[in-house]
Amino acid sequence: MSAGKAGQAGPPNRPDQLIRVALLGSGGSIGRQTVDVLARHPELFRVVALATGSQGQILEEQARLLKPAVVSLAEGRSTRLDLPAGTEFIAGPDALETLATRPDVDLVVVATGGLVALRSVLAALEAGKVVATANKETLVAGGHLVMPLVRRLAAGAAGATGDAHHPLANPLGWLRPIDSEHSAIWQCLVGEDHRAIERLLLTASGGPFLDTGVADLATVTPEQALRHPTWTMGAKITVDSATLANKGLEIIEARWLYDVPLSAITVVIHPQSVVHSAVQFVDGSVKAQLGTPDMRLPIQYALTYPERMASAAAPVDLIAAGRLEFRAPDEGRFPALRIAREAGQAGPRASTAVISADEVAVARFLRGSLDFNGIPRLLGAAVERFGSGSPIEPPLDQLIGLDAEVRQFAETYR
Ligand SMILES: NC(=O)c1ccc[n+]([C@@H]2O[C@H](COP(=O)([O-])OP(=O)(O)OC[C@H]3O[C@@H](n4cnc5c(N)ncnc54)[C@H](OP(=O)(O)O)[C@@H]3O)[C@@H](O)[C@H]2O)c1
């Protein structure tokens, strides 16, 4: 593996040095924004593969725009897509892994939800691909499987280049966070010594119910929960932002990415979503990354790291932003935050119980079979039922099995 354009992995001496990308989950909120970033930079990227779950029509449009070598649908073995000449179609359960490990792919973008891409992420890293992930569940459940691979790749790059400061000599060069908070922390850490980190300050907008009383939370409707005050995102993560479960998952994601104890991560409610997160250093300095709430910025940073280029995201106007507020989260009204943090402390088994239960809980809330306060209740019950036991750090197949068990429990939980 060697460094190509923008510090990317890629075979040496390839004439064009374009970064060859596979995008998993191209039809979703992050997926479509990633397509936008890729399409704006044909001088940097060649899109080799696109995969989505079921949205054939969006995939057709994306294929016409980007002319990938291959596209795939998870649910569409019999689907007939109208694809440009030269674009192959594959389908089925192994499609993601096939695309993520192709020899002509340098970088895999993970924009799927849940654990559907965990196996593919591990396979891609084993195959020496850079992975840029918006998906947090992969790390929340599988951080113990992912991070050793990432560290091994970084150590290999440090040895091969003889340069400890090479972008790929850092684990974050191989596993690049797209989540805006984790991208912010990553950007604050560039050029810093890891030993100088005192605390990570993870900001949260607080969601649409920041000041809603606990009794009123019981009657919150899906429509209200889907009205996020600052970000436009997929339905699942929008509801997770309203319960603060999302921030709980992000604490665990940060613990794996930045190798700090959970006790060194503080959640700060910041309703304006201008400060995307910050790092406090041992000397008391705090570095923060600020921006408008536009995911195309962290997506692009993960794709072009260590370089920056012009982006479609508008820069933040601090004078227009005016007052920036910060306060502590209320775990009494939003217990999902505490439940997720404690699950992170207990280990990957308990963290998996949270994400698997949460996916079902949110789906049930959206279809009306669980009330808003039922979401954290269900998460707590899932952790109690599945969180202890051994092994605390399950291997991949056991994790996938645990995911299925928890989901079944969550579907019938009353
Ligand atoms: N949205 C945001 O702003 C944001 C911000 C930070 C982090 N994230 C994280 O990013 C991830 C994606 O979030 P999102 O909001 O973009 O979700 P989303 O809108 O629900 O998109 C998920 C995508 O994954 C696709 N998919 C599902 N199963 C698949 C499979 N087996 N193979 C291929 N594709 C599959 C879906 O396909 P179909 O639609 O075709 O069925 C959909 O396009 C989540 O982990 C989320 O927490 C999102």
Tab-separated table of C-alpha atoms and ligand atoms in Angstrom:
chain	number	residue	atom	x	y	z
A	1	MET	CA	0.000	0.000	0.000
A	2	SER	CA	1.309	3.430	-0.799
A	3	ALA	CA	0.179	7.011	-0.694
A	4	GLY	CA	-1.514	8.456	-3.744
A	5	LYS	CA	-3.287	11.749	-4.300
A	6	ALA	CA	-4.516	13.481	-1.117
A	7	GLY	CA	-2.655	10.961	1.036
A	8	GLN	CA	-4.936	8.133	-0.115
A	9	ALA	CA	-4.109	4.493	-0.368
A	10	GLY	CA	-3.680	3.158	-3.864
A	11	PRO	CA	-1.333	1.191	-6.012
A	12	PRO	CA	1.840	3.136	-6.777
A	13	ASN	CA	2.458	4.613	-10.218
A	14	ARG	CA	-1.144	4.372	-11.391
A	15	PRO	CA	-1.218	7.007	-14.140
A	16	ASP	CA	-4.408	8.911	-13.214
A	17	GLN	CA	-4.098	8.547	-9.403
A	18	LEU	CA	-7.856	9.064	-9.087
A	19	ILE	CA	-9.247	7.795	-5.784
A	20	ARG	CA	-11.453	4.822	-6.670
A	21	VAL	CA	-14.558	4.753	-4.486
A	22	ALA	CA	-17.218	2.215	-3.499
A	23	LEU	CA	-20.262	3.792	-1.844
A	24	LEU	CA	-22.453	1.546	0.320
A	25	GLY	CA	-25.925	2.961	1.010
A	26	SER	CA	-25.961	5.437	-1.862
A	27	GLY	CA	-29.744	5.998	-1.792
A	28	GLY	CA	-29.959	7.324	1.782
A	29	SER	CA	-29.405	10.757	3.301
A	30	ILE	CA	-25.617	10.409	3.652
A	31	GLY	CA	-25.402	8.365	0.447
A	32	ARG	CA	-27.044	11.040	-1.707
A	33	GLN	CA	-24.896	13.774	-0.180
A	34	THR	CA	-21.805	11.659	-0.840
A	35	VAL	CA	-22.868	11.314	-4.475
A	36	ASP	CA	-23.129	15.097	-4.608
A	37	VAL	CA	-19.568	15.510	-3.261
A	38	LEU	CA	-18.172	12.846	-5.614
A	39	ALA	CA	-19.917	14.328	-8.657
A	40	ARG	CA	-18.443	17.754	-7.880
A	41	HIS	CA	-14.887	16.393	-7.994
A	42	PRO	CA	-14.400	14.196	-11.069
A	43	GLU	CA	-10.762	15.341	-11.085
A	44	LEU	CA	-10.259	13.519	-7.760
A	45	PHE	CA	-12.611	10.549	-7.698
A	46	ARG	CA	-13.643	7.672	-9.895
A	47	VAL	CA	-16.789	5.978	-8.561
A	48	VAL	CA	-16.374	2.259	-9.105
A	49	ALA	CA	-19.322	0.849	-7.162
A	50	LEU	CA	-22.665	1.992	-5.766
A	51	ALA	CA	-24.935	-0.071	-3.528
A	52	THR	CA	-28.299	0.693	-2.059
A	53	GLY	CA	-31.020	-1.341	-0.380
A	54	SER	CA	-34.193	-1.103	-2.423
A	55	GLN	CA	-34.366	2.193	-4.330
A	56	GLY	CA	-33.764	1.095	-7.899
A	57	GLN	CA	-34.801	4.382	-9.443
A	58	ILE	CA	-32.336	6.455	-7.408
A	59	LEU	CA	-29.616	3.936	-8.224
A	60	GLU	CA	-30.374	4.307	-11.935
A	61	GLU	CA	-30.072	8.097	-11.695
A	62	GLN	CA	-26.829	7.849	-9.746
A	63	ALA	CA	-25.437	5.337	-12.252
A	64	ARG	CA	-26.246	7.671	-15.155
A	65	LEU	CA	-24.432	10.487	-13.337
A	66	LEU	CA	-21.342	8.610	-12.176
A	67	LYS	CA	-21.060	5.664	-14.591
A	68	PRO	CA	-19.742	3.157	-12.041
A	69	ALA	CA	-18.419	-0.252	-13.044
A	70	VAL	CA	-20.989	-1.992	-10.859
A	71	VAL	CA	-24.137	-1.273	-8.871
A	72	SER	CA	-26.091	-3.441	-6.477
A	73	LEU	CA	-29.431	-3.695	-4.719
A	74	ALA	CA	-29.903	-5.699	-1.532
A	75	GLU	CA	-33.520	-6.434	-2.340
A	76	GLY	CA	-33.726	-6.781	-6.058
A	77	ARG	CA	-32.365	-9.944	-7.536
A	78	SER	CA	-35.099	-9.826	-10.148
A	79	THR	CA	-35.063	-6.042	-10.618
A	80	ARG	CA	-34.374	-4.852	-14.151
A	81	LEU	CA	-32.519	-1.567	-13.998
A	82	ASP	CA	-31.928	0.825	-16.847
A	83	LEU	CA	-28.145	1.222	-16.508
A	84	PRO	CA	-25.535	2.929	-18.664
A	85	ALA	CA	-23.447	0.745	-20.967
A	86	GLY	CA	-20.564	-0.765	-19.035
A	87	THR	CA	-22.297	-0.776	-15.637
A	88	GLU	CA	-22.798	-4.272	-14.264
A	89	PHE	CA	-25.603	-5.155	-11.813
A	90	ILE	CA	-25.277	-7.548	-8.892
A	91	ALA	CA	-27.691	-8.370	-6.065
A	92	GLY	CA	-27.964	-10.464	-2.952
A	93	PRO	CA	-26.665	-10.748	0.582
A	94	ASP	CA	-22.941	-10.774	-0.293
A	95	ALA	CA	-23.101	-7.814	-2.667
A	96	LEU	CA	-21.722	-5.238	-0.210
A	97	GLU	CA	-18.685	-7.333	0.632
A	98	THR	CA	-18.048	-8.054	-3.040
A	99	LEU	CA	-18.081	-4.355	-3.878
A	100	ALA	CA	-16.069	-3.265	-0.832
A	101	THR	CA	-13.214	-5.670	-1.556
A	102	ARG	CA	-12.869	-5.235	-5.329
A	103	PRO	CA	-9.216	-4.856	-6.324
A	104	ASP	CA	-10.030	-1.623	-8.182
A	105	VAL	CA	-11.434	0.085	-5.053
A	106	ASP	CA	-9.211	2.291	-2.846
A	107	LEU	CA	-11.770	3.822	-0.520
A	108	VAL	CA	-15.102	2.539	0.789
A	109	VAL	CA	-17.742	4.990	2.038
A	110	VAL	CA	-20.185	3.432	4.503
A	111	ALA	CA	-23.568	5.187	4.446
A	112	THR	CA	-25.795	2.276	5.453
A	113	GLY	CA	-27.573	2.115	8.817
A	114	GLY	CA	-27.392	-0.632	11.454
A	115	LEU	CA	-24.984	-3.520	11.180
A	116	VAL	CA	-25.585	-4.448	7.525
A	117	ALA	CA	-22.103	-3.293	6.521
A	118	LEU	CA	-20.056	-4.549	9.501
A	119	ARG	CA	-18.835	-7.677	7.705
A	120	SER	CA	-17.964	-5.619	4.614
A	121	VAL	CA	-16.060	-3.032	6.662
A	122	LEU	CA	-13.925	-5.751	8.230
A	123	ALA	CA	-13.357	-7.372	4.829
A	124	ALA	CA	-12.445	-4.025	3.242
A	125	LEU	CA	-9.897	-3.266	5.965
A	126	GLU	CA	-8.480	-6.792	5.687
A	127	ALA	CA	-8.074	-6.075	1.963
A	128	GLY	CA	-6.196	-2.834	2.738
A	129	LYS	CA	-8.920	-0.344	1.752
A	130	VAL	CA	-9.449	3.010	3.413
A	131	VAL	CA	-12.916	3.170	5.026
A	132	ALA	CA	-14.811	6.438	5.529
A	133	THR	CA	-17.826	5.765	7.720
A	134	ALA	CA	-20.923	7.734	8.616
A	135	ASN	CA	-22.303	4.566	10.124
A	136	LYS	CA	-21.705	4.574	13.871
A	137	GLU	CA	-23.250	1.189	14.649
A	138	THR	CA	-20.245	-0.564	13.100
A	139	LEU	CA	-17.976	0.900	15.795
A	140	VAL	CA	-20.515	0.830	18.602
A	141	ALA	CA	-20.981	-2.938	18.226
A	142	GLY	CA	-17.771	-3.929	16.487
A	143	GLY	CA	-15.129	-1.456	17.685
A	144	HIS	CA	-13.170	-4.339	19.233
A	145	LEU	CA	-13.045	-6.034	15.807
A	146	VAL	CA	-12.473	-2.951	13.647
A	147	MET	CA	-9.856	-1.006	15.614
A	148	PRO	CA	-7.133	-3.690	15.803
A	149	LEU	CA	-7.270	-3.956	11.991
A	150	VAL	CA	-7.074	-0.200	11.613
A	151	ARG	CA	-4.111	0.061	13.983
A	152	ARG	CA	-2.328	-2.720	12.110
A	153	LEU	CA	-2.809	-0.903	8.794
A	154	ALA	CA	-1.504	2.348	10.289
A	155	ALA	CA	1.544	0.631	11.777
A	156	GLY	CA	2.201	-1.001	8.378
A	157	ALA	CA	2.008	2.357	6.600
A	158	ALA	CA	4.323	3.955	9.171
A	159	GLY	CA	6.835	1.158	8.588
A	160	ALA	CA	6.501	1.219	4.793
A	161	THR	CA	6.844	4.986	4.463
A	162	GLY	CA	9.324	5.461	7.339
A	163	ASP	CA	7.281	8.564	8.179
A	164	ALA	CA	5.411	8.531	11.494
A	165	HIS	CA	3.546	11.680	10.393
A	166	HIS	CA	2.310	10.241	7.100
A	167	PRO	CA	-1.519	10.549	6.896
A	168	LEU	CA	-1.850	6.773	6.657
A	169	ALA	CA	0.444	6.202	9.656
A	170	ASN	CA	-2.480	7.364	11.795
A	171	PRO	CA	-5.436	4.989	12.363
A	172	LEU	CA	-7.732	7.876	11.401
A	173	GLY	CA	-6.172	7.829	7.935
A	174	TRP	CA	-7.679	4.355	7.465
A	175	LEU	CA	-10.947	4.663	9.355
A	176	ARG	CA	-12.253	8.143	8.666
A	177	PRO	CA	-15.256	9.396	10.601
A	178	ILE	CA	-18.009	11.215	8.707
A	179	ASP	CA	-20.300	11.784	11.686
A	180	SER	CA	-20.031	15.567	12.094
A	181	GLU	CA	-18.996	15.439	15.773
A	182	HIS	CA	-16.283	12.871	15.158
A	183	SER	CA	-15.076	14.686	12.073
A	184	ALA	CA	-14.849	17.835	14.220
A	185	ILE	CA	-12.756	16.043	16.853
A	186	TRP	CA	-10.551	14.544	14.146
A	187	GLN	CA	-9.983	17.986	12.637
A	188	CYS	CA	-9.121	19.397	16.093
A	189	LEU	CA	-6.563	16.621	16.604
A	190	VAL	CA	-4.599	17.145	13.390
A	191	GLY	CA	-1.034	17.939	14.411
A	192	GLU	CA	-1.673	17.201	18.092
A	193	ASP	CA	-0.090	14.530	20.250
A	194	HIS	CA	-2.709	12.012	21.417
A	195	ARG	CA	-1.196	12.122	24.923
A	196	ALA	CA	-2.159	15.797	25.167
A	197	ILE	CA	-5.908	15.021	25.043
A	198	GLU	CA	-7.608	15.722	28.356
A	199	ARG	CA	-11.272	15.468	27.331
A	200	LEU	CA	-13.503	15.256	24.275
A	201	LEU	CA	-16.473	17.633	24.248
A	202	LEU	CA	-19.216	16.103	22.149
A	203	THR	CA	-21.888	18.630	21.224
A	204	ALA	CA	-25.574	17.816	20.717
A	205	SER	CA	-28.329	20.079	19.453
A	206	GLY	CA	-30.669	18.589	22.053
A	207	GLY	CA	-33.253	17.825	19.361
A	208	PRO	CA	-36.799	19.177	19.048
A	209	PHE	CA	-37.765	18.384	22.678
A	210	LEU	CA	-34.918	20.128	24.433
A	211	ASP	CA	-37.304	21.994	26.755
A	212	THR	CA	-40.269	19.597	26.700
A	213	GLY	CA	-41.419	18.317	30.103
A	214	VAL	CA	-41.244	14.617	30.863
A	215	ALA	CA	-45.041	14.205	30.915
A	216	ASP	CA	-45.385	15.808	27.471
A	217	LEU	CA	-42.658	13.560	26.056
A	218	ALA	CA	-45.038	10.615	26.496
A	219	THR	CA	-47.389	12.018	23.854
A	220	VAL	CA	-44.809	13.117	21.274
A	221	THR	CA	-45.810	12.101	17.735
A	222	PRO	CA	-43.495	10.754	14.996
A	223	GLU	CA	-44.185	13.912	12.993
A	224	GLN	CA	-42.922	16.087	15.883
A	225	ALA	CA	-39.892	13.866	16.472
A	226	LEU	CA	-38.940	14.017	12.791
A	227	ARG	CA	-38.797	17.830	12.869
A	228	HIS	CA	-35.126	18.333	13.767
A	229	PRO	CA	-34.316	21.966	14.589
A	230	THR	CA	-30.954	22.184	12.787
A	231	TRP	CA	-30.083	19.076	10.717
A	232	THR	CA	-31.840	17.326	7.820
A	233	MET	CA	-31.083	13.601	8.161
A	234	GLY	CA	-32.554	10.116	7.698
A	235	ALA	CA	-35.592	9.243	9.861
A	236	LYS	CA	-33.802	6.838	12.226
A	237	ILE	CA	-31.030	9.224	13.248
A	238	THR	CA	-33.485	12.109	13.532
A	239	VAL	CA	-35.542	10.207	16.110
A	240	ASP	CA	-32.286	9.142	17.823
A	241	SER	CA	-31.371	12.816	18.104
A	242	ALA	CA	-34.735	13.524	19.747
A	243	THR	CA	-34.227	10.781	22.389
A	244	LEU	CA	-30.468	11.569	22.714
A	245	ALA	CA	-29.795	7.873	22.042
A	246	ASN	CA	-27.756	9.152	19.105
A	247	LYS	CA	-25.415	11.037	21.440
A	248	GLY	CA	-25.058	7.963	23.624
A	249	LEU	CA	-23.994	5.942	20.571
A	250	GLU	CA	-21.600	8.716	19.577
A	251	ILE	CA	-19.880	8.577	22.976
A	252	ILE	CA	-19.117	4.902	22.326
A	253	GLU	CA	-18.062	5.655	18.732
A	254	ALA	CA	-15.664	8.344	20.025
A	255	ARG	CA	-14.208	6.047	22.665
A	256	TRP	CA	-13.166	3.586	19.953
A	257	LEU	CA	-12.015	6.117	17.379
A	258	TYR	CA	-9.925	8.238	19.731
A	259	ASP	CA	-8.913	5.585	22.255
A	260	VAL	CA	-10.000	7.579	25.311
A	261	PRO	CA	-11.985	6.283	28.311
A	262	LEU	CA	-15.724	7.003	28.318
A	263	SER	CA	-15.164	9.043	31.473
A	264	ALA	CA	-13.096	11.512	29.382
A	265	ILE	CA	-16.022	12.278	27.042
A	266	THR	CA	-18.487	15.011	28.009
A	267	VAL	CA	-21.745	15.709	26.191
A	268	VAL	CA	-22.556	19.394	25.846
A	269	ILE	CA	-25.968	20.559	24.634
A	270	HIS	CA	-25.500	23.295	22.040
A	271	PRO	CA	-28.830	24.092	20.353
A	272	GLN	CA	-27.369	26.173	17.488
A	273	SER	CA	-25.274	23.281	16.050
A	274	VAL	CA	-22.460	25.647	15.065
A	275	VAL	CA	-19.743	24.092	17.224
A	276	HIS	CA	-19.642	20.519	15.947
A	277	SER	CA	-17.463	19.290	18.847
A	278	ALA	CA	-14.243	20.191	20.637
A	279	VAL	CA	-11.156	18.800	22.321
A	280	GLN	CA	-9.787	19.978	25.646
A	281	PHE	CA	-6.034	19.521	26.008
A	282	VAL	CA	-3.895	19.011	29.120
A	283	ASP	CA	-2.866	22.669	29.173
A	284	GLY	CA	-6.527	23.749	29.416
A	285	SER	CA	-6.784	24.859	25.795
A	286	VAL	CA	-9.971	23.923	23.969
A	287	LYS	CA	-9.979	23.555	20.173
A	288	ALA	CA	-13.329	23.365	18.405
A	289	GLN	CA	-14.458	22.939	14.820
A	290	LEU	CA	-17.292	25.211	13.677
A	291	GLY	CA	-19.442	25.030	10.582
A	292	THR	CA	-22.933	25.147	9.160
A	293	PRO	CA	-24.986	21.968	9.622
A	294	ASP	CA	-24.192	20.469	6.211
A	295	MET	CA	-22.954	16.876	6.090
A	296	ARG	CA	-21.249	17.452	2.741
A	297	LEU	CA	-18.408	19.130	4.650
A	298	PRO	CA	-17.439	16.153	6.882
A	299	ILE	CA	-18.102	13.780	3.970
A	300	GLN	CA	-15.708	15.702	1.765
A	301	TYR	CA	-13.068	15.998	4.493
A	302	ALA	CA	-13.093	12.212	4.916
A	303	LEU	CA	-12.668	11.776	1.159
A	304	THR	CA	-9.915	14.331	0.588
A	305	TYR	CA	-7.998	14.047	3.907
A	306	PRO	CA	-5.427	15.381	4.612
A	307	GLU	CA	-6.224	18.087	2.068
A	308	ARG	CA	-9.058	20.566	2.113
A	309	MET	CA	-10.821	21.875	-0.960
A	310	ALA	CA	-13.684	24.209	-1.771
A	311	SER	CA	-16.991	22.624	-0.809
A	312	ALA	CA	-20.685	23.181	-1.411
A	313	ALA	CA	-21.236	23.851	2.302
A	314	ALA	CA	-21.725	27.516	3.181
A	315	PRO	CA	-19.184	28.801	5.718
A	316	VAL	CA	-20.527	29.677	9.130
A	317	ASP	CA	-21.309	33.360	9.684
A	318	LEU	CA	-20.474	33.958	13.348
A	319	ILE	CA	-22.030	37.404	13.445
A	320	ALA	CA	-25.292	36.112	11.997
A	321	ALA	CA	-25.133	33.152	14.379
A	322	GLY	CA	-25.054	35.599	17.305
A	323	ARG	CA	-25.377	33.911	20.667
A	324	LEU	CA	-24.012	30.394	21.080
A	325	GLU	CA	-25.402	28.493	24.080
A	326	PHE	CA	-24.027	25.500	25.952
A	327	ARG	CA	-25.582	23.483	28.767
A	328	ALA	CA	-25.531	20.036	30.378
A	329	PRO	CA	-27.855	17.297	29.087
A	330	ASP	CA	-30.810	16.226	31.247
A	331	GLU	CA	-30.476	12.473	31.599
A	332	GLY	CA	-33.638	12.362	33.727
A	333	ARG	CA	-35.781	13.362	30.747
A	334	PHE	CA	-33.545	11.648	28.176
A	335	PRO	CA	-32.490	8.378	29.825
A	336	ALA	CA	-31.378	6.849	26.496
A	337	LEU	CA	-28.160	8.858	26.818
A	338	ARG	CA	-27.334	7.285	30.185
A	339	ILE	CA	-28.394	3.798	29.056
A	340	ALA	CA	-26.125	3.946	26.004
A	341	ARG	CA	-23.179	5.343	27.987
A	342	GLU	CA	-23.495	2.619	30.629
A	343	ALA	CA	-23.769	0.014	27.876
A	344	GLY	CA	-20.564	1.394	26.388
A	345	GLN	CA	-18.930	0.963	29.782
A	346	ALA	CA	-20.185	-2.632	30.007
A	347	GLY	CA	-18.722	-3.525	26.594
A	348	PRO	CA	-19.639	-4.455	23.009
A	349	ARG	CA	-22.239	-7.024	23.999
A	350	ALA	CA	-24.299	-4.418	25.874
A	351	SER	CA	-23.629	-1.771	23.179
A	352	THR	CA	-24.940	-4.179	20.542
A	353	ALA	CA	-28.071	-4.713	22.626
A	354	VAL	CA	-28.635	-0.941	22.546
A	355	ILE	CA	-28.209	-0.439	18.807
A	356	SER	CA	-30.180	-3.525	17.795
A	357	ALA	CA	-33.027	-2.699	20.185
A	358	ASP	CA	-32.947	0.950	19.137
A	359	GLU	CA	-33.391	0.175	15.464
A	360	VAL	CA	-36.551	-1.778	16.230
A	361	ALA	CA	-37.722	0.703	18.884
A	362	VAL	CA	-37.483	3.642	16.474
A	363	ALA	CA	-39.242	1.711	13.700
A	364	ARG	CA	-42.014	0.770	16.147
A	365	PHE	CA	-42.331	4.380	17.333
A	366	LEU	CA	-42.624	5.559	13.723
A	367	ARG	CA	-45.353	3.036	12.961
A	368	GLY	CA	-47.199	3.807	16.205
A	369	SER	CA	-46.687	0.644	18.254
A	370	LEU	CA	-44.424	2.241	20.897
A	371	ASP	CA	-44.619	5.650	22.545
A	372	PHE	CA	-41.651	8.040	22.659
A	373	ASN	CA	-40.735	7.204	26.270
A	374	GLY	CA	-41.065	3.537	25.339
A	375	ILE	CA	-37.871	3.843	23.260
A	376	PRO	CA	-35.507	4.254	26.267
A	377	ARG	CA	-37.604	1.758	28.257
A	378	LEU	CA	-37.013	-0.816	25.542
A	379	LEU	CA	-33.291	-0.003	25.348
A	380	GLY	CA	-32.960	-0.478	29.112
A	381	ALA	CA	-34.821	-3.798	28.962
A	382	ALA	CA	-32.632	-5.044	26.107
A	383	VAL	CA	-29.419	-4.200	27.954
A	384	GLU	CA	-30.704	-5.902	31.085
A	385	ARG	CA	-31.664	-9.028	29.134
A	386	PHE	CA	-28.685	-9.316	26.750
A	387	GLY	CA	-25.959	-6.984	28.014
A	388	SER	CA	-24.167	-9.240	30.463
A	389	GLY	CA	-22.958	-12.741	29.764
A	390	SER	CA	-19.992	-13.782	27.790
A	391	PRO	CA	-18.075	-13.114	25.811
A	392	ILE	CA	-18.266	-9.383	26.522
A	393	GLU	CA	-16.512	-8.799	23.173
A	394	PRO	CA	-18.231	-11.288	20.849
A	395	PRO	CA	-16.614	-12.369	17.593
A	396	LEU	CA	-18.373	-11.318	14.371
A	397	ASP	CA	-20.742	-14.269	13.931
A	398	GLN	CA	-21.862	-14.093	17.559
A	399	LEU	CA	-22.457	-10.351	17.202
A	400	ILE	CA	-24.662	-10.924	14.181
A	401	GLY	CA	-26.528	-13.652	16.082
A	402	LEU	CA	-26.958	-11.355	19.094
A	403	ASP	CA	-28.312	-8.622	16.815
A	404	ALA	CA	-31.004	-11.017	15.523
A	405	GLU	CA	-31.930	-12.166	19.046
A	406	VAL	CA	-32.243	-8.626	20.388
A	407	ARG	CA	-34.354	-7.560	17.428
A	408	GLN	CA	-36.749	-10.429	17.990
A	409	PHE	CA	-37.054	-9.470	21.679
A	410	ALA	CA	-37.599	-5.806	20.759
A	411	GLU	CA	-40.353	-6.555	18.233
A	412	THR	CA	-42.501	-8.216	20.887
A	413	TYR	CA	-41.531	-6.069	23.908
A	414	ARG	CA	-44.531	-4.553	25.689
B	1	LIG	N1	-28.098	11.416	7.860
B	1	LIG	C1	-27.156	12.051	8.509
B	1	LIG	O1	-27.044	13.279	8.436
B	1	LIG	C2	-26.174	11.281	9.359
B	1	LIG	C3	-25.234	12.008	10.108
B	1	LIG	C4	-24.283	11.308	10.840
B	1	LIG	C5	-24.280	9.920	10.845
B	1	LIG	N2	-25.228	9.236	10.129
B	1	LIG	C6	-25.192	7.770	10.156
B	1	LIG	O2	-25.051	7.311	8.824
B	1	LIG	C7	-25.753	6.098	8.621
B	1	LIG	C8	-26.747	6.308	7.496
B	1	LIG	O3	-27.676	7.302	7.894
B	1	LIG	P1	-28.752	7.925	6.890
B	1	LIG	O4	-29.452	8.972	7.662
B	1	LIG	O5	-28.113	8.256	5.606
B	1	LIG	O6	-29.718	6.660	6.716
B	1	LIG	P2	-30.795	6.369	5.573
B	1	LIG	O7	-31.233	7.641	4.949
B	1	LIG	O8	-31.796	5.474	6.181
B	1	LIG	O9	-29.938	5.570	4.483
B	1	LIG	C9	-29.477	4.265	4.663
B	1	LIG	C10	-29.174	3.677	3.300
B	1	LIG	O10	-28.695	2.339	3.446
B	1	LIG	C11	-29.277	1.574	2.406
B	1	LIG	N3	-29.273	0.146	2.750
B	1	LIG	C12	-29.967	-0.506	3.700
B	1	LIG	N4	-29.658	-1.829	3.660
B	1	LIG	C13	-28.754	-1.987	2.673
B	1	LIG	C14	-28.042	-3.094	2.150
B	1	LIG	N5	-28.197	-4.330	2.644
B	1	LIG	N6	-27.196	-2.886	1.129
B	1	LIG	C15	-27.010	-1.645	0.616
B	1	LIG	N7	-27.639	-0.558	1.076
B	1	LIG	C16	-28.504	-0.731	2.095
B	1	LIG	C17	-30.668	2.111	2.262
B	1	LIG	O11	-31.144	1.724	0.986
B	1	LIG	P3	-32.599	2.032	0.385
B	1	LIG	O12	-32.991	3.391	0.821
B	1	LIG	O13	-32.374	1.916	-1.073
B	1	LIG	O14	-33.527	0.979	0.909
B	1	LIG	C18	-30.404	3.602	2.385
B	1	LIG	O15	-30.046	4.112	1.145
B	1	LIG	C19	-26.387	5.767	9.965
B	1	LIG	O16	-25.559	4.892	10.675
B	1	LIG	C20	-26.458	7.107	10.676
B	1	LIG	O17	-26.421	6.997	12.079
B	1	LIG	C21	-26.152	9.887	9.393
